[in-house]
XYZ file of C-alpha atoms in Angstrom:
438
model
C -20.919 34.785 -26.538
C -17.369 33.514 -26.052
C -16.320 30.553 -23.923
C -16.297 31.354 -20.209
C -16.304 29.358 -17.013
C -19.858 30.482 -16.307
C -23.098 29.351 -17.920
C -24.553 31.700 -20.501
C -26.883 31.524 -23.458
C -25.416 31.445 -26.968
C -27.291 30.780 -30.186
C -30.773 29.330 -30.024
C -30.674 25.809 -28.579
C -27.078 26.140 -27.382
C -25.449 27.421 -24.246
C -22.015 27.576 -22.674
C -21.889 24.964 -19.874
C -20.571 25.754 -16.425
C -17.165 24.262 -15.613
C -18.832 21.923 -13.109
C -20.897 20.395 -15.903
C -17.900 20.013 -18.205
C -15.666 18.322 -15.667
C -18.541 16.170 -14.421
C -19.234 15.003 -17.972
C -15.584 14.019 -18.510
C -15.495 12.059 -15.253
C -18.676 10.196 -16.247
C -17.092 9.239 -19.559
C -14.012 7.933 -17.747
C -16.150 6.038 -15.231
C -18.143 4.299 -17.967
C -14.996 3.254 -19.822
C -11.610 3.736 -18.069
C -9.820 3.187 -21.389
C -11.013 6.632 -22.497
C -8.579 8.129 -19.965
C -5.848 7.476 -22.529
C -7.561 9.525 -25.230
C -6.080 12.878 -26.153
C -7.932 16.143 -25.678
C -9.194 16.232 -29.271
C -10.846 12.797 -29.098
C -12.119 13.445 -25.601
C -13.649 16.686 -26.842
C -15.477 14.704 -29.543
C -16.959 12.367 -26.937
C -18.131 15.264 -24.741
C -19.744 16.987 -27.712
C -21.419 13.725 -28.715
C -22.854 13.364 -25.209
C -23.940 17.042 -25.162
C -24.528 18.235 -28.731
C -26.097 21.523 -27.582
C -23.026 22.631 -25.651
C -20.905 25.452 -26.940
C -17.512 24.101 -25.845
C -14.152 24.479 -27.544
C -11.322 21.968 -27.312
C -9.112 24.709 -25.845
C -11.539 25.407 -23.000
C -11.877 21.692 -22.247
C -8.091 21.362 -22.091
C -7.784 24.370 -19.752
C -10.485 23.048 -17.404
C -8.843 19.613 -17.207
C -5.524 21.253 -16.412
C -7.107 23.553 -13.824
C -8.611 20.594 -11.945
C -5.596 18.306 -12.238
C -7.314 16.016 -14.734
C -5.050 16.370 -17.746
C -4.935 13.417 -20.076
C -1.555 11.922 -20.961
C -0.071 12.856 -17.592
C 3.330 11.127 -17.359
C 3.114 7.942 -15.313
C 5.409 8.044 -12.294
C 6.974 4.678 -11.458
C 9.692 3.887 -8.944
C 10.356 0.198 -9.505
C 13.772 1.076 -10.961
C 14.651 2.757 -7.642
C 13.593 -0.288 -5.602
C 16.519 -2.537 -4.719
C 16.875 -5.871 -2.951
C 19.669 -8.295 -2.196
C 20.074 -12.065 -1.742
C 18.694 -13.139 1.628
C 21.402 -14.669 3.838
C 20.562 -17.988 5.464
C 17.274 -18.378 3.599
C 15.905 -21.904 3.979
C 13.432 -22.520 1.177
C 10.529 -24.971 1.410
C 10.865 -28.312 -0.421
C 9.932 -27.930 -4.067
C 10.770 -24.204 -4.218
C 13.910 -22.561 -5.607
C 15.100 -18.947 -5.717
C 16.560 -17.000 -8.631
C 17.895 -13.463 -8.895
C 16.560 -12.063 -12.173
C 17.463 -8.871 -14.024
C 13.913 -7.751 -14.777
C 12.001 -8.996 -11.721
C 14.580 -9.049 -8.945
C 14.238 -11.999 -6.594
C 11.798 -14.654 -7.784
C 10.564 -18.031 -6.555
C 10.159 -20.961 -8.950
C 8.598 -24.410 -8.692
C 11.351 -27.026 -8.383
C 8.716 -29.694 -8.978
C 5.158 -29.850 -10.265
C 2.262 -28.973 -7.955
C -1.389 -29.931 -8.296
C -4.203 -27.480 -7.718
C -4.815 -27.078 -3.971
C -1.402 -28.393 -2.884
C 0.098 -26.736 0.197
C 3.442 -25.381 -1.037
C 4.618 -23.947 2.280
C 3.551 -22.269 5.494
C 5.421 -19.774 7.665
C 5.091 -17.675 10.776
C 5.770 -13.914 10.721
C 9.400 -12.854 10.662
C 8.291 -9.737 12.565
C 4.893 -9.561 14.262
C 3.339 -6.084 14.435
C 0.225 -5.434 16.499
C -2.649 -3.678 14.695
C -2.486 0.027 15.455
C -6.101 0.225 16.611
C -5.572 -2.533 19.219
C -2.723 -0.714 21.003
C -5.075 1.055 23.477
C -6.428 -2.360 24.512
C -2.892 -3.669 24.997
C -2.006 -0.682 27.179
C -5.124 -1.314 29.278
C -4.108 -5.007 29.576
C -7.264 -6.018 27.701
C -5.241 -7.638 24.896
C -2.057 -9.700 24.680
C 1.056 -7.528 24.843
C 2.602 -9.545 21.991
C 0.012 -10.843 19.514
C -2.664 -8.226 20.398
C -5.415 -10.831 20.720
C -8.131 -9.324 22.945
C -8.861 -11.277 26.129
C -12.374 -12.662 26.187
C -12.866 -13.789 29.787
C -13.114 -11.406 32.736
C -13.163 -12.037 36.453
C -16.389 -11.204 38.234
C -14.628 -8.668 40.475
C -13.365 -5.664 38.540
C -13.462 -7.251 35.079
C -9.753 -8.169 35.154
C -8.788 -10.533 32.274
C -8.468 -14.138 33.395
C -5.780 -16.606 32.388
C -2.609 -15.826 30.459
C 0.703 -14.687 31.908
C 1.397 -11.542 33.904
C 4.551 -9.452 33.724
C 6.201 -9.138 37.131
C 7.420 -5.599 36.380
C 4.494 -3.903 34.616
C 0.721 -4.390 34.151
C 1.127 -6.107 30.738
C -0.331 -9.558 30.119
C 0.242 -12.240 27.488
C -1.980 -14.984 26.094
C 0.354 -17.592 27.516
C 3.959 -18.775 27.740
C 4.428 -18.883 23.940
C 3.667 -15.184 23.445
C 5.604 -14.261 26.582
C 8.717 -16.070 25.330
C 8.425 -14.633 21.807
C 8.062 -11.030 23.047
C 11.725 -9.973 22.973
C 10.898 -6.240 22.826
C 8.495 -6.128 25.772
C 10.875 -4.390 28.187
C 11.685 -1.716 25.607
C 7.998 -0.974 25.072
C 6.789 -1.126 28.663
C 9.565 -0.745 31.235
C 11.224 2.462 32.339
C 14.546 0.796 33.104
C 18.082 1.634 32.103
C 18.995 -1.854 30.917
C 16.427 -1.734 28.083
C 18.498 0.962 26.333
C 15.252 2.423 24.957
C 13.413 5.432 26.383
C 10.059 3.835 27.094
C 8.314 7.160 27.773
C 9.489 8.595 24.438
C 8.481 5.382 22.690
C 4.968 5.755 24.056
C 4.835 9.317 22.699
C 5.898 7.923 19.317
C 3.206 5.253 19.652
C 0.560 7.875 20.425
C 1.770 10.021 17.515
C 1.251 7.058 15.150
C -2.210 6.462 16.615
C -3.292 10.073 16.213
C -2.127 10.148 12.592
C -3.316 6.598 11.777
C 0.224 5.970 10.575
C 0.584 2.200 10.288
C 3.884 2.237 8.419
C 5.644 4.407 11.006
C 4.540 2.210 13.901
C 5.335 -0.933 11.914
C 8.857 0.190 11.136
C 9.344 1.225 14.772
C 8.486 -2.317 15.874
C 10.807 -3.748 13.204
C 13.639 -1.510 14.404
C 13.146 -2.547 18.045
C 13.148 -6.202 17.022
C 16.429 -5.697 15.185
C 17.965 -3.907 18.174
C 16.783 -6.618 20.608
C 17.424 -9.518 18.229
C 18.545 -12.570 20.240
C 20.197 -13.986 17.094
C 22.706 -11.104 17.259
C 22.260 -9.409 13.878
C 20.729 -12.138 11.714
C 17.315 -10.464 11.666
C 18.771 -7.158 10.426
C 20.489 -8.947 7.531
C 17.192 -10.523 6.500
C 15.321 -7.208 6.740
C 18.035 -5.355 4.824
C 17.780 -7.934 2.013
C 14.079 -7.151 1.460
C 12.925 -4.736 -1.235
C 13.982 -1.219 -0.226
C 12.784 2.146 -1.505
C 12.603 5.548 0.175
C 9.167 6.724 1.238
C 9.663 10.137 -0.366
C 10.314 8.338 -3.675
C 7.053 6.408 -3.253
C 5.277 9.658 -2.479
C 5.984 10.959 -5.992
C 3.708 8.261 -7.415
C 0.953 9.175 -4.945
C 1.231 12.873 -5.776
C 1.141 12.229 -9.530
C -2.108 10.302 -9.094
C -3.912 13.161 -7.348
C -5.220 16.420 -8.801
C -3.156 19.501 -8.141
C -6.185 21.423 -6.887
C -9.261 20.452 -4.912
C -11.754 18.752 -7.203
C -15.380 18.914 -6.006
C -16.638 16.852 -8.914
C -15.827 13.355 -7.627
C -12.049 13.133 -7.852
C -9.399 12.980 -5.146
C -7.823 16.088 -3.748
C -7.834 14.834 -0.173
C -4.104 14.258 0.090
C -1.672 16.252 2.163
C 0.627 18.868 0.702
C 4.299 18.008 0.263
C 5.235 20.344 3.123
C 2.792 18.513 5.404
C 4.242 15.148 4.460
C 7.758 16.339 5.183
C 6.725 17.824 8.528
C 5.039 14.560 9.505
C 8.035 12.465 8.403
C 10.372 14.702 10.390
C 8.294 14.644 13.577
C 7.907 10.876 13.466
C 11.629 10.472 12.831
C 12.631 12.673 15.756
C 10.388 10.773 18.170
C 11.669 7.348 17.118
C 15.260 8.587 16.986
C 15.024 9.893 20.554
C 13.327 6.712 21.773
C 16.138 4.430 20.565
C 18.856 7.045 21.077
C 20.510 5.443 24.129
C 21.424 2.349 22.112
C 21.261 3.285 18.430
C 21.777 6.305 16.177
C 18.907 6.345 13.702
C 19.538 8.466 10.604
C 16.850 10.193 8.574
C 17.837 8.227 5.451
C 17.414 4.959 7.334
C 14.016 6.138 8.578
C 12.798 6.962 5.064
C 14.049 3.616 3.734
C 12.412 1.862 6.663
C 9.021 3.436 5.942
C 9.233 2.468 2.280
C 10.446 -1.048 3.111
C 7.554 -1.688 5.483
C 4.955 -0.278 3.089
C 5.918 -2.514 0.168
C 6.737 -5.664 2.150
C 4.109 -6.066 4.854
C 1.235 -8.517 4.557
C -1.663 -7.775 6.910
C 0.764 -5.639 8.922
C 3.392 -8.371 9.445
C 6.635 -9.183 7.648
C 7.190 -12.673 6.210
C 10.527 -13.917 4.917
C 9.809 -16.462 2.161
C 6.561 -14.813 1.067
C 8.415 -11.544 0.526
C 10.146 -13.141 -2.489
C 6.906 -13.656 -4.440
C 6.368 -11.475 -7.492
C 3.024 -10.230 -8.806
C 0.597 -11.260 -11.507
C -3.050 -10.287 -11.977
C -3.609 -13.977 -12.818
C -1.629 -15.593 -9.974
C -0.861 -19.302 -9.665
C -0.542 -19.327 -5.846
C -3.005 -18.340 -3.151
C -1.632 -16.839 0.079
C -3.992 -17.556 2.976
C -3.655 -15.689 6.281
C -4.162 -18.284 9.018
C -3.902 -16.004 12.042
C -1.921 -13.240 13.720
C 0.755 -15.542 15.130
C 0.064 -18.677 13.062
C 1.058 -16.786 9.921
C 0.250 -17.851 6.379
C -0.199 -20.897 4.171
C 0.615 -20.795 0.459
C -1.406 -23.066 -1.837
C -1.255 -23.841 -5.557
C -4.166 -21.932 -7.094
C -3.987 -24.127 -10.179
C -1.730 -26.870 -11.517
C 1.857 -25.552 -11.628
C 4.525 -27.056 -13.862
C 8.118 -27.566 -12.771
C 10.118 -24.460 -13.671
C 7.156 -22.044 -13.520
C 7.586 -18.880 -11.503
C 5.375 -18.789 -8.402
C 3.240 -15.648 -8.590
C 0.845 -14.021 -6.151
C -1.336 -10.934 -6.539
C -0.648 -7.717 -4.653
C -4.097 -6.289 -5.420
C -7.705 -7.433 -5.612
C -7.866 -9.515 -8.824
C -11.589 -8.749 -9.116
C -10.913 -5.032 -9.578
C -11.048 -3.583 -13.111
C -7.829 -3.037 -15.038
C -7.580 0.701 -14.363
C -7.854 0.270 -10.597
C -5.422 -2.659 -10.464
C -2.826 -0.701 -12.417
C -3.407 2.390 -10.322
C -2.948 0.525 -7.028
C 0.162 -1.279 -8.268
C 1.742 1.916 -9.578
C 1.071 3.902 -6.402
C 1.833 1.201 -3.822
C 4.566 -0.808 -5.565
C 5.841 1.526 -8.261
C 5.295 -0.421 -11.480
C 2.883 -0.640 -14.392
C 1.579 -4.197 -14.665
C 1.853 -5.738 -18.126
C 1.008 -9.341 -17.327
C -0.849 -11.369 -19.978
C -4.210 -10.631 -18.400
C -3.573 -6.874 -18.246
C -2.429 -6.774 -21.884
C -5.552 -8.603 -23.040
C -7.860 -6.374 -21.012
C -5.966 -3.280 -22.168
C -6.465 -4.303 -25.790
C -10.186 -4.912 -25.244
C -10.632 -1.594 -23.423
C -8.802 0.320 -26.157
C -11.020 -1.260 -28.792
C -14.056 -0.281 -26.719
C -12.814 3.307 -26.438
C -12.260 3.561 -30.181
C -15.694 2.022 -30.803
C -17.230 4.585 -28.460
C -15.441 7.330 -30.359
C -16.852 5.974 -33.611
C -20.367 6.092 -32.214
C -20.736 2.327 -31.864
C -22.244 0.637 -28.821
C -19.852 -1.772 -27.156
C -20.229 -3.077 -23.621
C -17.305 -2.237 -21.364
C -16.608 -3.089 -17.700
C -17.788 -0.407 -15.319
C -15.082 1.104 -13.134
C -15.907 1.128 -9.424
C -14.056 4.371 -8.715
C -13.588 7.864 -10.016
C -10.506 8.538 -12.036
C -8.587 10.211 -9.248
C -8.433 8.181 -6.055
C -6.833 9.799 -3.031
C -4.255 7.486 -1.425
C -2.699 8.156 1.954
C 1.057 8.267 2.018
C 1.104 5.283 4.394
C -1.767 3.274 2.969
C -1.266 -0.346 3.954
C -0.550 -2.575 0.899
C -2.064 -5.960 0.819
C 0.763 -8.005 -0.576
C 4.483 -7.616 -1.047
C 6.858 -6.947 -3.923
C 10.370 -8.226 -4.160
């Protein structure tokens, strides 16, 4: 019988596999050796037939099934690093032993102005903009957590369970950990007080806040907090200049990389397919924009273009939900020479030398989990930061994986690293990146 999508008997000892079996077999091959994802349909067909010699399966049918389920090989890689721009940061005070260069290929980059030994503290810094974790906001609104740093209160009074200690706001129910958080909270009135002098519609802001909570939209809330900090900046515009100098890219441009990494149709065989449709993304972007625009409307005219740039900026620059100034200049390597340690929500970060660093070396961090296999690291970097990593480590691992794929094609046995994911990983449009690109 001819090739069909159903299962049917053919000659003795052979049968036409169901499409579920075919696609499942391909995914297993990719999981065992991610390098086989780069093979063309002809070579991939050879591997499938080697795994299942009794299958009656043509190369044409395999190609059609891969296309049908959004699993085509040699899909063009979407990158947006060329559309990401940044500018020199005005008034940047660098730590001792660190210098900044503007490069053509890597944008802003930090270099060692002197040698560092392994374990040396290179610098430490507090957040430029502190953003409360989205899931702690309900506690803040119930005065069970600090209105600035979001640290939950531990002690309660015996009568009524009211948090003890800290500082109370004289106008609203909000509480702070102490005088330091109270003084640092320059946007408190805009978030909590229904008063004309705040120049922000507090009730609309809270609807925006709730909208972000319901949609688990960290980037939207984060950018909203950044915008309020810029509008209420006591330094009269210096914060905006620093934010504007950070890496900038529109969120809809970033979305193209997410979409290209997901199958075009629902894939029940272990792939992604859980992402939203483009129309849903656009509707969500528009609704979030209108809420934030109306909230700040009395004092600022927020444009849609600025909103989309703000979402992209926050996504590629935040570290643990906060923005840091000096750290935002670090570029990526899968074999980094610095280690960025998060000390605490308000204490910020400390940057250590991961190994001995020579004078003149670029200081490099990692944006992804360095323990992940090559395919996953490259996937995460391409989707979240828009570039294909070709550091020395990636090139070496790529070469080894390619050799393993060719050996597998030749029928040889060669151990390869197991991938810890299926080929198609669904990534939310606002997934929080771990580290920042410049």
